[in-house]
Every structure is written in C-alpha cells, then in structure tokens.
Short mmCIF file of C-alpha atoms in Angstrom, two decimals:
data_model
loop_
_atom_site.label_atom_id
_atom_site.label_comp_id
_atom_site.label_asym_id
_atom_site.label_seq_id
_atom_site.Cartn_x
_atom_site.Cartn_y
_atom_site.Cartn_z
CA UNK A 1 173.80 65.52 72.31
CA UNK A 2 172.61 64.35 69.02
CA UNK A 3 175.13 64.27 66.35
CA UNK A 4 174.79 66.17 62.81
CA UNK A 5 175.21 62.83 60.60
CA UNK A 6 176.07 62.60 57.26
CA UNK A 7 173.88 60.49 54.55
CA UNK A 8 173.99 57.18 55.02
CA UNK A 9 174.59 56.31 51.07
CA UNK A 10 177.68 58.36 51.62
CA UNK A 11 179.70 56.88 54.66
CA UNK A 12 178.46 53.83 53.10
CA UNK A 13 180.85 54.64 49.98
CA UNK A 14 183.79 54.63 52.13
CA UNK A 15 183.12 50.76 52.43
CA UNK A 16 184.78 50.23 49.02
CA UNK A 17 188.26 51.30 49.81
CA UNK A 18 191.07 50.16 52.20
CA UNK A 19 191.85 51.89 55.42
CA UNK A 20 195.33 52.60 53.90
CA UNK A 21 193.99 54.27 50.97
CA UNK A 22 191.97 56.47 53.23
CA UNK A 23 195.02 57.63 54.91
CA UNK A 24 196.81 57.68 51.59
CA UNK A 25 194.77 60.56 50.16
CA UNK A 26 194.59 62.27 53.27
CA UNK A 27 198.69 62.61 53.33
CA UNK A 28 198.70 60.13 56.35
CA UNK A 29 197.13 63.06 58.59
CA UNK A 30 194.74 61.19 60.28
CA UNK A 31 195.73 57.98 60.84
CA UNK A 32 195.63 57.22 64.31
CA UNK A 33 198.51 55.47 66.38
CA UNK A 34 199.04 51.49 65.31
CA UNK A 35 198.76 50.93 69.40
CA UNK A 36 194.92 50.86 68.90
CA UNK A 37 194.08 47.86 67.30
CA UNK A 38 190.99 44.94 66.83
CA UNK A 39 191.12 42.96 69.40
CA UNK A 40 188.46 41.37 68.76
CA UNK A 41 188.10 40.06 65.35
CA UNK A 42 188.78 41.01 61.94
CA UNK A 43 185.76 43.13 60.80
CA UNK A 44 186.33 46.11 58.95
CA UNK A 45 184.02 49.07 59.87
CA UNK A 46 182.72 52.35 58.71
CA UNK A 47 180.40 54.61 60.20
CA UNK A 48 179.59 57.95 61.72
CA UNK A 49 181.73 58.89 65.02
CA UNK A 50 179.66 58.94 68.06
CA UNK A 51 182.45 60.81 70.83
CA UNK A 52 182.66 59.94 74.47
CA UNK A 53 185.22 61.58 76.47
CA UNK A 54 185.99 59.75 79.49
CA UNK A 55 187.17 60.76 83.71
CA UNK A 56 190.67 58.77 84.06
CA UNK A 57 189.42 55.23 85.15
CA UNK A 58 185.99 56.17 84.84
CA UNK A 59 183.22 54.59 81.90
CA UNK A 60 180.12 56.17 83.21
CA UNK A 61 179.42 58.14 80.26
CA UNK A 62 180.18 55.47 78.29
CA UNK A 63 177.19 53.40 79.49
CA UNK A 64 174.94 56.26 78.80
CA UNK A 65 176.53 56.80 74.99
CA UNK A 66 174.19 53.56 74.63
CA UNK A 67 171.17 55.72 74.72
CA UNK A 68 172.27 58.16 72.42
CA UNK A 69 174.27 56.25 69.76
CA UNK A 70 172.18 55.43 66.53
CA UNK A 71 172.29 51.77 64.10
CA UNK A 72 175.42 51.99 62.81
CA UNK A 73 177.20 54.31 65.10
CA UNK A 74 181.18 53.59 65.50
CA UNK A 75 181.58 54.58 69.29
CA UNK A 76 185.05 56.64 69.80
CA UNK A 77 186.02 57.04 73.06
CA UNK A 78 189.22 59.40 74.88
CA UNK A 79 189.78 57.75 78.14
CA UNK A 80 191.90 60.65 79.10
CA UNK A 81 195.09 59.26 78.66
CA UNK A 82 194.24 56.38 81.58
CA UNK A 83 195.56 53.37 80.65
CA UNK A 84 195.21 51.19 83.97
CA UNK A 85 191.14 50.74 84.18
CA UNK A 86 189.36 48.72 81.63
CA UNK A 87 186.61 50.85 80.12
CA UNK A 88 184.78 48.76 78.22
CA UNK A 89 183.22 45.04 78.72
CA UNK A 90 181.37 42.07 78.06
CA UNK A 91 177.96 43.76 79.47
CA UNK A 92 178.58 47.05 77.07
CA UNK A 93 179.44 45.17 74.36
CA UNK A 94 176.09 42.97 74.35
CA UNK A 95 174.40 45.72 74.76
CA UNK A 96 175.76 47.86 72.06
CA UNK A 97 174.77 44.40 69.72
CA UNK A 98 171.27 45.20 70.82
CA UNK A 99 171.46 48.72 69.95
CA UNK A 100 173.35 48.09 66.46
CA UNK A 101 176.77 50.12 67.08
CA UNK A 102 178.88 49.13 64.49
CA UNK A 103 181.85 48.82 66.87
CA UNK A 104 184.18 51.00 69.60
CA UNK A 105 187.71 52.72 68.89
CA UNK A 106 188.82 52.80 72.60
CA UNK A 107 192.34 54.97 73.43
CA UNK A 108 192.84 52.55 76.01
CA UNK A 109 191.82 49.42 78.11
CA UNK A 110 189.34 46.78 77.64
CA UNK A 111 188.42 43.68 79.95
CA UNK A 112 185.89 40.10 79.43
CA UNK A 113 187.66 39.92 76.03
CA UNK A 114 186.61 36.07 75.83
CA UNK A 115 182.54 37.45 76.51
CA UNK A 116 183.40 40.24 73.81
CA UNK A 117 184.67 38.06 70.98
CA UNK A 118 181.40 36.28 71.55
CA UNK A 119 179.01 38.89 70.44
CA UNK A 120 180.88 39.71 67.33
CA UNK A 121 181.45 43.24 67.52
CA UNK A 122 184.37 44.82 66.91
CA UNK A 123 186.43 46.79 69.81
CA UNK A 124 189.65 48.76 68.81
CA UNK A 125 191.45 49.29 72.01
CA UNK A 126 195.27 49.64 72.94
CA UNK A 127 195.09 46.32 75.79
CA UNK A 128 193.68 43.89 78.24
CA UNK A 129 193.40 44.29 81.74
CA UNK A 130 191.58 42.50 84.12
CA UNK A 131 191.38 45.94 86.21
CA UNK A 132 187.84 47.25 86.30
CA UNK A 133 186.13 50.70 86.10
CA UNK A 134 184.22 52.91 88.06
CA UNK A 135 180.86 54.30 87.63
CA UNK A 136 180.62 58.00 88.81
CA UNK A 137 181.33 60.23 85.90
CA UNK A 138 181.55 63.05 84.95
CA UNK A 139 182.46 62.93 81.19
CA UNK A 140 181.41 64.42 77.77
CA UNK A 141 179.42 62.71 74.73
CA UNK A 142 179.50 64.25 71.14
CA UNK A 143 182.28 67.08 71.13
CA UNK A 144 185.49 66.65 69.81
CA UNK A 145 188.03 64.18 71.98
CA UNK A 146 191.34 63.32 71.04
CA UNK A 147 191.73 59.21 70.08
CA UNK A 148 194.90 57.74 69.30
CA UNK A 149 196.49 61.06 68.68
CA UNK A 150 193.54 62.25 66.18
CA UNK A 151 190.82 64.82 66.73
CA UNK A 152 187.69 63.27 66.26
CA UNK A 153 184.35 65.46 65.80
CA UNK A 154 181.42 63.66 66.30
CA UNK A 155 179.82 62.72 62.96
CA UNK A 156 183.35 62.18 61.67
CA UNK A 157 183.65 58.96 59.10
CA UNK A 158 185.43 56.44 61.47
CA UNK A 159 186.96 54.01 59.13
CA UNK A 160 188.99 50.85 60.20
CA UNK A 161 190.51 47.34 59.34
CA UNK A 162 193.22 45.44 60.69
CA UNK A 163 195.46 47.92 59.02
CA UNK A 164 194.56 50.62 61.03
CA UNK A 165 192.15 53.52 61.48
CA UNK A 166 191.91 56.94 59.63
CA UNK A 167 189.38 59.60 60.10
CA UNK A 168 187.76 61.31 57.23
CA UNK A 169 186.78 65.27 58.48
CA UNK A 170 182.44 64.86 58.06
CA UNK A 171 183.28 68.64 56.09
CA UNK A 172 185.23 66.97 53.49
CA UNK A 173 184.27 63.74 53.41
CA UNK A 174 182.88 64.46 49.65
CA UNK A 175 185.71 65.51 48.28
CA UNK A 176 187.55 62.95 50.05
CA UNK A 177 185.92 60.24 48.45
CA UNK A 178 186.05 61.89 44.92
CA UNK A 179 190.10 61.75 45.12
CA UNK A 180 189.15 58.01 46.62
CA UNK A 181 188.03 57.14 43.08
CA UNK A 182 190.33 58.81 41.23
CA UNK A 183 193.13 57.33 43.02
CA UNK A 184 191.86 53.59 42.63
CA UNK A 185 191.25 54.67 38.53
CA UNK A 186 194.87 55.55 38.07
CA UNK A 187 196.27 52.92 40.09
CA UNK A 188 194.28 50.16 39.02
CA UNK A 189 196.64 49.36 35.61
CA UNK A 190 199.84 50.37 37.40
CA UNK A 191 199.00 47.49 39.97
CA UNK A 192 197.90 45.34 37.76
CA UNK A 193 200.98 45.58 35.58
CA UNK A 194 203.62 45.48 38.96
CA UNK A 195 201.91 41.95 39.58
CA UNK A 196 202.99 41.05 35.95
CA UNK A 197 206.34 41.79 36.66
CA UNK A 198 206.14 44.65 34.43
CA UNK A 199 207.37 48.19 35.75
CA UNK A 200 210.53 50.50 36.19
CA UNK A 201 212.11 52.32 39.18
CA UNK A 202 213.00 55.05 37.59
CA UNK A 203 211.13 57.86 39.65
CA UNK A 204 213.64 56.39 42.61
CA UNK A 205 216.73 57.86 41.01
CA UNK A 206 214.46 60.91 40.03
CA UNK A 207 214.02 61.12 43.73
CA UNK A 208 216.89 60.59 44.98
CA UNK A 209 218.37 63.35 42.37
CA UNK A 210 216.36 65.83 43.42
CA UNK A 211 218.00 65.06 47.06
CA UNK A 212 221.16 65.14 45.82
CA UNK A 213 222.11 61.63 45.95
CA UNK A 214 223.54 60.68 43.06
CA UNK A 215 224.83 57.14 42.66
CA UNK A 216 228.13 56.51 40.55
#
C-alpha cells in the first residue's frame, strides 16, 4: 500500500508557481472540476497524492488512509460518485493534523466544517452536509481513482489554491517543472510591461485571420 514518492526537493519546487500555471503548461488537461473547492481556508498545498477510493456513503478506508499516509501527504479521495454522505470530519481532520497530511481533495461531501476550520487544514470538497457516514468498507488505498474528473495515481503531485487544482503525472513531473520555469522566464517582461500599459493586440486579429474572421 505504500506509495512510490517522488523527492521531496522536487514536489517542493512546484510551491513556486500558481495552480493556473500548472494547468497552463499542461494544456488545461488536468485540472479538475471548479465544484471541488477549499472549504476550509485559503492555504495553498502541494504534495504527493495518497489515493483512497471510497463504497458510496462509506469512509472506512478513509480512516485507515491515516495509518498509511506519510508528513506531507495530500489525501485524494473518489467517493464513488456519492454525493449524499459526508465522508470526512472534525475527528479525521484532527487526526490527520497529528499525522502531518498536508490536506484532503474530497469528490464529494464533508460535515463539522466549524471543528475543521479549527485545526487549520485544508479540505477540498464539493459541499456540506450534515448527513453522516458509515463505517463498513470495503474500499481501495493507493491505486488510481478518478477525483473531480481527473485520474489520479498515487504519488501524483497534487497541487491546489483557491484557483483550483491540477495534477502533475509523478512520470513527468520533471519535465513539467522545466517548461514551469521557462514559462515564468518569458512571461515575466511581457507582464511586467501589460501592467505599464504597454502592449499590442495584434496576435487577436492574427487569430482571428487564421479563422477566417476578418473585420472590415
């Protein structure tokens, strides 16, 4: 069940640059859907994918990713499409503190929200419900599940802001980042230069030209 991580030094990198950048350079492939947001604050976070895949209304294998997830560890969780039981809580949350998870990306419910803001970590979910879970299983932890329309591998950089959250593929993560920095080099004077008020809109017609929409 352990999960093939990358180096730390490297998800680290991915710190440095915008969720929307991410997805950017990735040609908005794996951006999941805007429904799953913080809920909870507005901490960023980046950090390996720990997978749970979830029985409809069920967390049971959620509790036990608690055992298995490492410092750091961005818990990602398919609920199986259930979006009536709350999966995640006040109790999991304060415990995940105490085992240093970085935070949760939850494709569906969460409950105790007031209890959760309170320990500061932050949960990605699609709603509130005061409708509870059961505990019986079964479930899967660490293969791939699907989350907000995005397969996630376990190991997978999981990064997100209150933009969003994109996915980097751990098996390309390297050269992910390298177009990361290149990007933010050439961009940095054109930016720099639109805030001055300085810059044309030329590739628009070019655009639209090559559509074949020609304005008179």
């Amino acid at each position: 069940m352990d999960v093939d991580r990358l180096d730390p030094e490297l998800v680290h990198a991915f710190r440095s640059y915008e969720v929307a950048d991410v997805s950017d350079v990735l040609n908005r492939m794996f951006t999941m859907s805007p429904e799953i947001r913080n809920l909870t604050n507005d901490k960023p976070v980046v950090g390996p994918a720990l997978t749970v895949k979830l029985f409809p209304g069920d967390n049971l294998m959620l509790h036990k990713a608690l055992d298995v997830a490492r410092p750091g560890d961005i818990v990602v969780v398919d609920t199986s499409n259930s979006q009536r039981n709350a999966v995640l809580g006040d109790l999991i949350a304060n415990k995940a503190v105490h085992r240093e998870i970085a935070g949760f990306i939850i494709d569906g419910l969460i409950r105790d929200i007031d209890g959760i803001v309170e320990t500061g970590i932050p949960v990605y979910a699609r709603g509130i419900t005061a409708f509870g879970p059961l505990h019986r299983g079964p479930g899967e932890l660490n293969y791939p599940v699907c989350c907000g329309g995005v397969v996630v591998d376990p190991g997978d950089i999981v990064t997100a802001d209150r933009t969003g959250i994109t996915i980097v593929r751990k098996d390309s993560a390297e050269s992910t980042l390298l177009r990361l920095v290149a990007q933010k080099a050439r961009m940095a004077e054109y930016v720099a230069n639109v805030k001055r008020g300085i810059f044309s809109n030329s590739w628009v017609d070019d655009q639209l030209a090559a559509d074949g929409c020609v304005f008179e």
